[in-house]
Amino acid sequence: MQKKSNYEIQAENAILSFPQWDHEKIAKKFNLNLDKDYLYIKFIGQNYKLNRKTGAIKKFSKNDYVSAGYNEIMSILDLFDHSKENLSLSGKWCTPNSLKGTVYGGNTNSQNTMFQKYETFFSDNFECLDIACEKLDGKKINEADIGYIINIFDFLPVKFLFYKPDGDFPAEIKILWDENILDYIKFETTVFAVFHLLERLTELITEM
């Protein structure tokens, strides 16, 4: 039998804890739909439902519900479990390492190999990246070569910036969060959410 990874164990533990949470309170706090069986939420352009009895999380994809992955599970459940009571956005954009309360979280922007495969892929499919961002209901902004404000959740935006390669400069992805993002989710969860965003953009481009 294959041994489960720490990621799989962490996700399973989070799922098992969800049925014990106050679902009515969560739904009211984030203005989410709720029925006797499921709590519903939208995450990066897709609809999700959380089973109130088992904690299982599924997303609607290609005309059917399929199981959510680790980054999705941890992003959604961390929002419900970690977020403060009184939430508001500051309107000020920050790089991950300049967020309030962050001593050091590693470099989650480019300048290393973290986003390299996505930077290469988006460079090779530059003309399609705009379309993919728009399919996620992104709001186009006049920054970088391609810039969009994209909702992670309906109430929580992220700024996505892509710079195509130019001369001696390689392609670069920059991600900026609202200054108050750590009131909503933990620092490590911003990484989970960003990687799922990049995966969604990649999927949408691949489907074109």
mmCIF file of C-alpha atoms in Angstrom:
data_model
loop_
_atom_site.group_PDB
_atom_site.id
_atom_site.type_symbol
_atom_site.label_atom_id
_atom_site.label_comp_id
_atom_site.label_asym_id
_atom_site.label_seq_id
_atom_site.Cartn_x
_atom_site.Cartn_y
_atom_site.Cartn_z
ATOM 1 C CA MET A 1 0.000 0.000 0.000
ATOM 2 C CA GLN A 2 1.374 3.397 -0.985
ATOM 3 C CA LYS A 3 2.153 5.639 1.941
ATOM 4 C CA LYS A 4 0.146 8.856 2.070
ATOM 5 C CA SER A 5 2.049 12.106 1.751
ATOM 6 C CA ASN A 6 1.995 14.745 4.469
ATOM 7 C CA TYR A 7 -0.081 16.892 2.117
ATOM 8 C CA GLU A 8 -2.704 14.166 1.761
ATOM 9 C CA ILE A 9 -2.811 13.615 5.518
ATOM 10 C CA GLN A 10 -3.157 17.346 6.174
ATOM 11 C CA ALA A 11 -6.014 17.652 3.676
ATOM 12 C CA GLU A 12 -7.805 14.603 5.091
ATOM 13 C CA ASN A 13 -7.574 15.961 8.629
ATOM 14 C CA ALA A 14 -8.971 19.315 7.511
ATOM 15 C CA ILE A 15 -11.867 17.601 5.710
ATOM 16 C CA LEU A 16 -12.695 15.474 8.748
ATOM 17 C CA SER A 17 -12.879 18.540 10.976
ATOM 18 C CA PHE A 18 -15.260 20.506 8.714
ATOM 19 C CA PRO A 19 -18.519 18.728 9.739
ATOM 20 C CA GLN A 20 -17.983 19.971 13.311
ATOM 21 C CA TRP A 21 -17.820 23.641 12.330
ATOM 22 C CA ASP A 22 -20.685 26.140 12.489
ATOM 23 C CA HIS A 23 -21.813 26.096 8.858
ATOM 24 C CA GLU A 24 -24.596 28.618 9.342
ATOM 25 C CA LYS A 25 -22.133 31.099 10.798
ATOM 26 C CA ILE A 26 -19.700 30.548 7.917
ATOM 27 C CA ALA A 27 -22.440 31.006 5.322
ATOM 28 C CA LYS A 28 -23.609 34.238 6.936
ATOM 29 C CA LYS A 29 -20.069 35.594 7.329
ATOM 30 C CA PHE A 30 -19.169 35.123 3.654
ATOM 31 C CA ASN A 31 -22.664 35.428 2.158
ATOM 32 C CA LEU A 32 -22.631 31.829 0.887
ATOM 33 C CA ASN A 33 -25.467 29.526 -0.099
ATOM 34 C CA LEU A 34 -26.257 26.690 2.288
ATOM 35 C CA ASP A 35 -28.753 23.828 2.328
ATOM 36 C CA LYS A 36 -29.203 20.791 4.544
ATOM 37 C CA ASP A 37 -26.523 18.825 2.687
ATOM 38 C CA TYR A 38 -23.975 21.305 1.317
ATOM 39 C CA LEU A 39 -22.219 24.621 1.757
ATOM 40 C CA TYR A 40 -21.418 26.311 -1.565
ATOM 41 C CA ILE A 41 -18.567 28.639 -2.513
ATOM 42 C CA LYS A 42 -16.868 29.924 -5.669
ATOM 43 C CA PHE A 43 -13.075 29.662 -5.878
ATOM 44 C CA ILE A 44 -11.077 30.962 -8.847
ATOM 45 C CA GLY A 45 -13.945 30.789 -11.305
ATOM 46 C CA GLN A 46 -15.342 27.388 -10.312
ATOM 47 C CA ASN A 47 -18.249 26.377 -8.090
ATOM 48 C CA TYR A 48 -17.562 24.124 -5.116
ATOM 49 C CA LYS A 49 -19.784 22.270 -2.693
ATOM 50 C CA LEU A 50 -18.754 21.026 0.739
ATOM 51 C CA ASN A 51 -20.583 18.035 2.171
ATOM 52 C CA ARG A 52 -21.789 19.057 5.626
ATOM 53 C CA LYS A 53 -21.756 15.476 6.914
ATOM 54 C CA THR A 54 -18.502 14.114 5.489
ATOM 55 C CA GLY A 55 -16.521 17.287 4.714
ATOM 56 C CA ALA A 56 -15.841 16.097 1.142
ATOM 57 C CA ILE A 57 -15.199 18.991 -1.249
ATOM 58 C CA LYS A 58 -16.115 18.767 -4.919
ATOM 59 C CA LYS A 59 -15.966 21.256 -7.773
ATOM 60 C CA PHE A 60 -18.124 21.556 -10.861
ATOM 61 C CA SER A 61 -15.954 20.894 -13.903
ATOM 62 C CA LYS A 62 -16.918 19.840 -17.419
ATOM 63 C CA ASN A 63 -20.576 19.231 -16.541
ATOM 64 C CA ASP A 64 -19.909 17.123 -13.472
ATOM 65 C CA TYR A 65 -18.695 17.378 -9.886
ATOM 66 C CA VAL A 66 -15.184 16.044 -9.274
ATOM 67 C CA SER A 67 -13.055 15.878 -6.147
ATOM 68 C CA ALA A 68 -11.062 18.980 -5.246
ATOM 69 C CA GLY A 69 -7.280 18.858 -4.962
ATOM 70 C CA TYR A 70 -5.003 19.755 -2.073
ATOM 71 C CA ASN A 71 -4.508 23.431 -2.944
ATOM 72 C CA GLU A 72 -8.254 23.921 -3.311
ATOM 73 C CA ILE A 73 -9.139 22.074 -0.110
ATOM 74 C CA MET A 74 -6.606 23.929 2.013
ATOM 75 C CA SER A 75 -7.461 27.338 0.537
ATOM 76 C CA ILE A 76 -11.185 26.988 1.184
ATOM 77 C CA LEU A 77 -10.973 25.396 4.619
ATOM 78 C CA ASP A 78 -8.283 27.790 5.836
ATOM 79 C CA LEU A 79 -10.524 30.717 4.913
ATOM 80 C CA PHE A 80 -13.315 29.250 7.025
ATOM 81 C CA ASP A 81 -11.122 28.264 9.952
ATOM 82 C CA HIS A 82 -8.490 31.025 10.085
ATOM 83 C CA SER A 83 -10.259 34.244 9.062
ATOM 84 C CA LYS A 84 -10.905 36.935 11.649
ATOM 85 C CA GLU A 85 -14.390 38.031 12.632
ATOM 86 C CA ASN A 86 -14.326 41.539 11.196
ATOM 87 C CA LEU A 87 -12.898 41.488 7.694
ATOM 88 C CA SER A 88 -12.206 44.339 5.310
ATOM 89 C CA LEU A 89 -9.844 44.996 2.439
ATOM 90 C CA SER A 90 -7.386 47.872 2.697
ATOM 91 C CA GLY A 91 -7.208 48.618 -1.032
ATOM 92 C CA LYS A 92 -3.403 48.603 -0.786
ATOM 93 C CA TRP A 93 -1.541 45.975 -2.817
ATOM 94 C CA CYS A 94 1.524 44.220 -1.373
ATOM 95 C CA THR A 95 3.996 41.588 -2.428
ATOM 96 C CA PRO A 96 3.789 38.492 -0.194
ATOM 97 C CA ASN A 97 7.014 39.304 1.662
ATOM 98 C CA SER A 98 5.862 42.831 2.515
ATOM 99 C CA LEU A 99 2.576 41.782 4.107
ATOM 100 C CA LYS A 100 1.878 42.974 7.631
ATOM 101 C CA GLY A 101 2.886 40.382 10.203
ATOM 102 C CA THR A 102 5.187 38.503 7.844
ATOM 103 C CA VAL A 103 8.716 38.234 9.162
ATOM 104 C CA TYR A 104 9.933 35.980 6.388
ATOM 105 C CA GLY A 105 7.911 33.711 4.205
ATOM 106 C CA GLY A 106 10.210 32.964 1.333
ATOM 107 C CA ASN A 107 9.926 34.532 -2.072
ATOM 108 C CA THR A 108 6.561 33.693 -3.583
ATOM 109 C CA ASN A 109 7.076 35.988 -6.524
ATOM 110 C CA SER A 110 9.421 35.200 -9.345
ATOM 111 C CA GLN A 111 13.203 35.831 -9.383
ATOM 112 C CA ASN A 112 13.680 32.136 -8.651
ATOM 113 C CA THR A 113 12.410 28.890 -10.126
ATOM 114 C CA MET A 114 9.101 28.823 -8.243
ATOM 115 C CA PHE A 115 6.969 29.967 -11.163
ATOM 116 C CA GLN A 116 9.393 29.080 -13.935
ATOM 117 C CA LYS A 117 7.301 26.460 -15.695
ATOM 118 C CA TYR A 118 4.307 28.803 -15.748
ATOM 119 C CA GLU A 119 6.412 31.731 -16.950
ATOM 120 C CA THR A 120 7.680 29.594 -19.811
ATOM 121 C CA PHE A 121 4.216 28.298 -20.648
ATOM 122 C CA PHE A 122 2.600 31.747 -20.580
ATOM 123 C CA SER A 123 5.416 33.137 -22.744
ATOM 124 C CA ASP A 124 4.795 30.405 -25.310
ATOM 125 C CA ASN A 125 1.030 31.092 -25.185
ATOM 126 C CA PHE A 126 1.111 34.849 -24.659
ATOM 127 C CA GLU A 127 -1.825 35.625 -26.960
ATOM 128 C CA CYS A 128 -4.049 33.195 -25.040
ATOM 129 C CA LEU A 129 -3.241 34.454 -21.547
ATOM 130 C CA ASP A 130 -5.528 37.478 -21.855
ATOM 131 C CA ILE A 131 -8.411 35.239 -22.878
ATOM 132 C CA ALA A 132 -7.780 32.859 -19.963
ATOM 133 C CA CYS A 133 -7.789 35.730 -17.453
ATOM 134 C CA GLU A 134 -11.043 37.009 -18.920
ATOM 135 C CA LYS A 135 -12.590 33.545 -18.608
ATOM 136 C CA LEU A 136 -11.916 33.847 -14.877
ATOM 137 C CA ASP A 137 -13.846 37.153 -14.959
ATOM 138 C CA GLY A 138 -10.606 39.042 -14.442
ATOM 139 C CA LYS A 139 -10.619 42.839 -14.610
ATOM 140 C CA LYS A 140 -7.948 44.041 -17.017
ATOM 141 C CA ILE A 141 -5.549 46.691 -15.667
ATOM 142 C CA ASN A 142 -2.879 48.773 -17.365
ATOM 143 C CA GLU A 143 0.113 47.177 -15.635
ATOM 144 C CA ALA A 144 2.844 44.823 -16.880
ATOM 145 C CA ASP A 145 2.464 43.236 -20.328
ATOM 146 C CA ILE A 146 -0.645 41.480 -19.058
ATOM 147 C CA GLY A 147 -2.289 42.579 -15.830
ATOM 148 C CA TYR A 148 -5.569 41.527 -14.218
ATOM 149 C CA ILE A 149 -7.411 41.699 -10.933
ATOM 150 C CA ILE A 150 -8.837 38.212 -10.432
ATOM 151 C CA ASN A 151 -11.089 37.090 -7.613
ATOM 152 C CA ILE A 152 -9.766 34.187 -5.588
ATOM 153 C CA PHE A 153 -13.079 34.230 -3.769
ATOM 154 C CA ASP A 154 -15.902 36.600 -4.720
ATOM 155 C CA PHE A 155 -14.848 38.937 -1.918
ATOM 156 C CA LEU A 156 -11.079 38.470 -2.135
ATOM 157 C CA PRO A 157 -9.067 39.673 -5.162
ATOM 158 C CA VAL A 158 -5.473 39.132 -6.205
ATOM 159 C CA LYS A 159 -3.415 41.130 -8.688
ATOM 160 C CA PHE A 160 -1.826 38.987 -11.395
ATOM 161 C CA LEU A 161 0.980 40.554 -13.447
ATOM 162 C CA PHE A 162 2.873 38.913 -16.282
ATOM 163 C CA TYR A 163 5.960 40.328 -17.975
ATOM 164 C CA LYS A 164 7.002 38.637 -21.194
ATOM 165 C CA PRO A 165 10.718 38.055 -21.873
ATOM 166 C CA ASP A 166 12.505 41.080 -23.258
ATOM 167 C CA GLY A 167 16.162 41.052 -24.243
ATOM 168 C CA ASP A 168 18.223 40.119 -21.206
ATOM 169 C CA PHE A 169 15.174 39.861 -18.937
ATOM 170 C CA PRO A 170 13.318 36.544 -18.593
ATOM 171 C CA ALA A 171 9.557 36.228 -18.296
ATOM 172 C CA GLU A 172 8.220 37.056 -14.874
ATOM 173 C CA ILE A 173 5.038 36.517 -12.893
ATOM 174 C CA LYS A 174 4.224 38.842 -10.023
ATOM 175 C CA ILE A 175 1.408 38.289 -7.556
ATOM 176 C CA LEU A 176 0.162 40.995 -5.218
ATOM 177 C CA TRP A 177 -2.336 40.639 -2.380
ATOM 178 C CA ASP A 178 -4.361 43.118 -0.413
ATOM 179 C CA GLU A 179 -2.448 44.297 2.634
ATOM 180 C CA ASN A 180 -5.046 42.640 4.895
ATOM 181 C CA ILE A 181 -4.910 39.196 3.271
ATOM 182 C CA LEU A 182 -3.534 37.560 6.438
ATOM 183 C CA ASP A 183 -6.795 38.444 8.179
ATOM 184 C CA TYR A 184 -8.446 36.051 5.721
ATOM 185 C CA ILE A 185 -5.969 33.209 5.197
ATOM 186 C CA LYS A 186 -2.567 32.123 6.472
ATOM 187 C CA PHE A 187 0.620 33.049 4.652
ATOM 188 C CA GLU A 188 1.214 29.501 3.392
ATOM 189 C CA THR A 189 -2.339 29.410 2.074
ATOM 190 C CA THR A 190 -1.606 32.358 -0.212
ATOM 191 C CA VAL A 191 0.888 30.037 -1.908
ATOM 192 C CA PHE A 192 -1.711 27.264 -2.287
ATOM 193 C CA ALA A 193 -4.182 29.733 -3.806
ATOM 194 C CA VAL A 194 -1.651 31.246 -6.203
ATOM 195 C CA PHE A 195 -0.548 27.887 -7.525
ATOM 196 C CA HIS A 196 -4.140 26.885 -8.130
ATOM 197 C CA LEU A 197 -4.695 30.166 -9.974
ATOM 198 C CA LEU A 198 -1.716 29.426 -12.229
ATOM 199 C CA GLU A 199 -2.983 25.887 -12.791
ATOM 200 C CA ARG A 200 -6.436 27.213 -13.739
ATOM 201 C CA LEU A 201 -4.927 29.629 -16.246
ATOM 202 C CA THR A 202 -2.823 26.805 -17.672
ATOM 203 C CA GLU A 203 -5.870 24.531 -17.967
ATOM 204 C CA LEU A 204 -7.913 27.191 -19.727
ATOM 205 C CA ILE A 205 -5.132 27.915 -22.220
ATOM 206 C CA THR A 206 -4.610 24.195 -22.873
ATOM 207 C CA GLU A 207 -8.330 23.800 -23.644
ATOM 208 C CA MET A 208 -8.276 26.526 -26.305
#
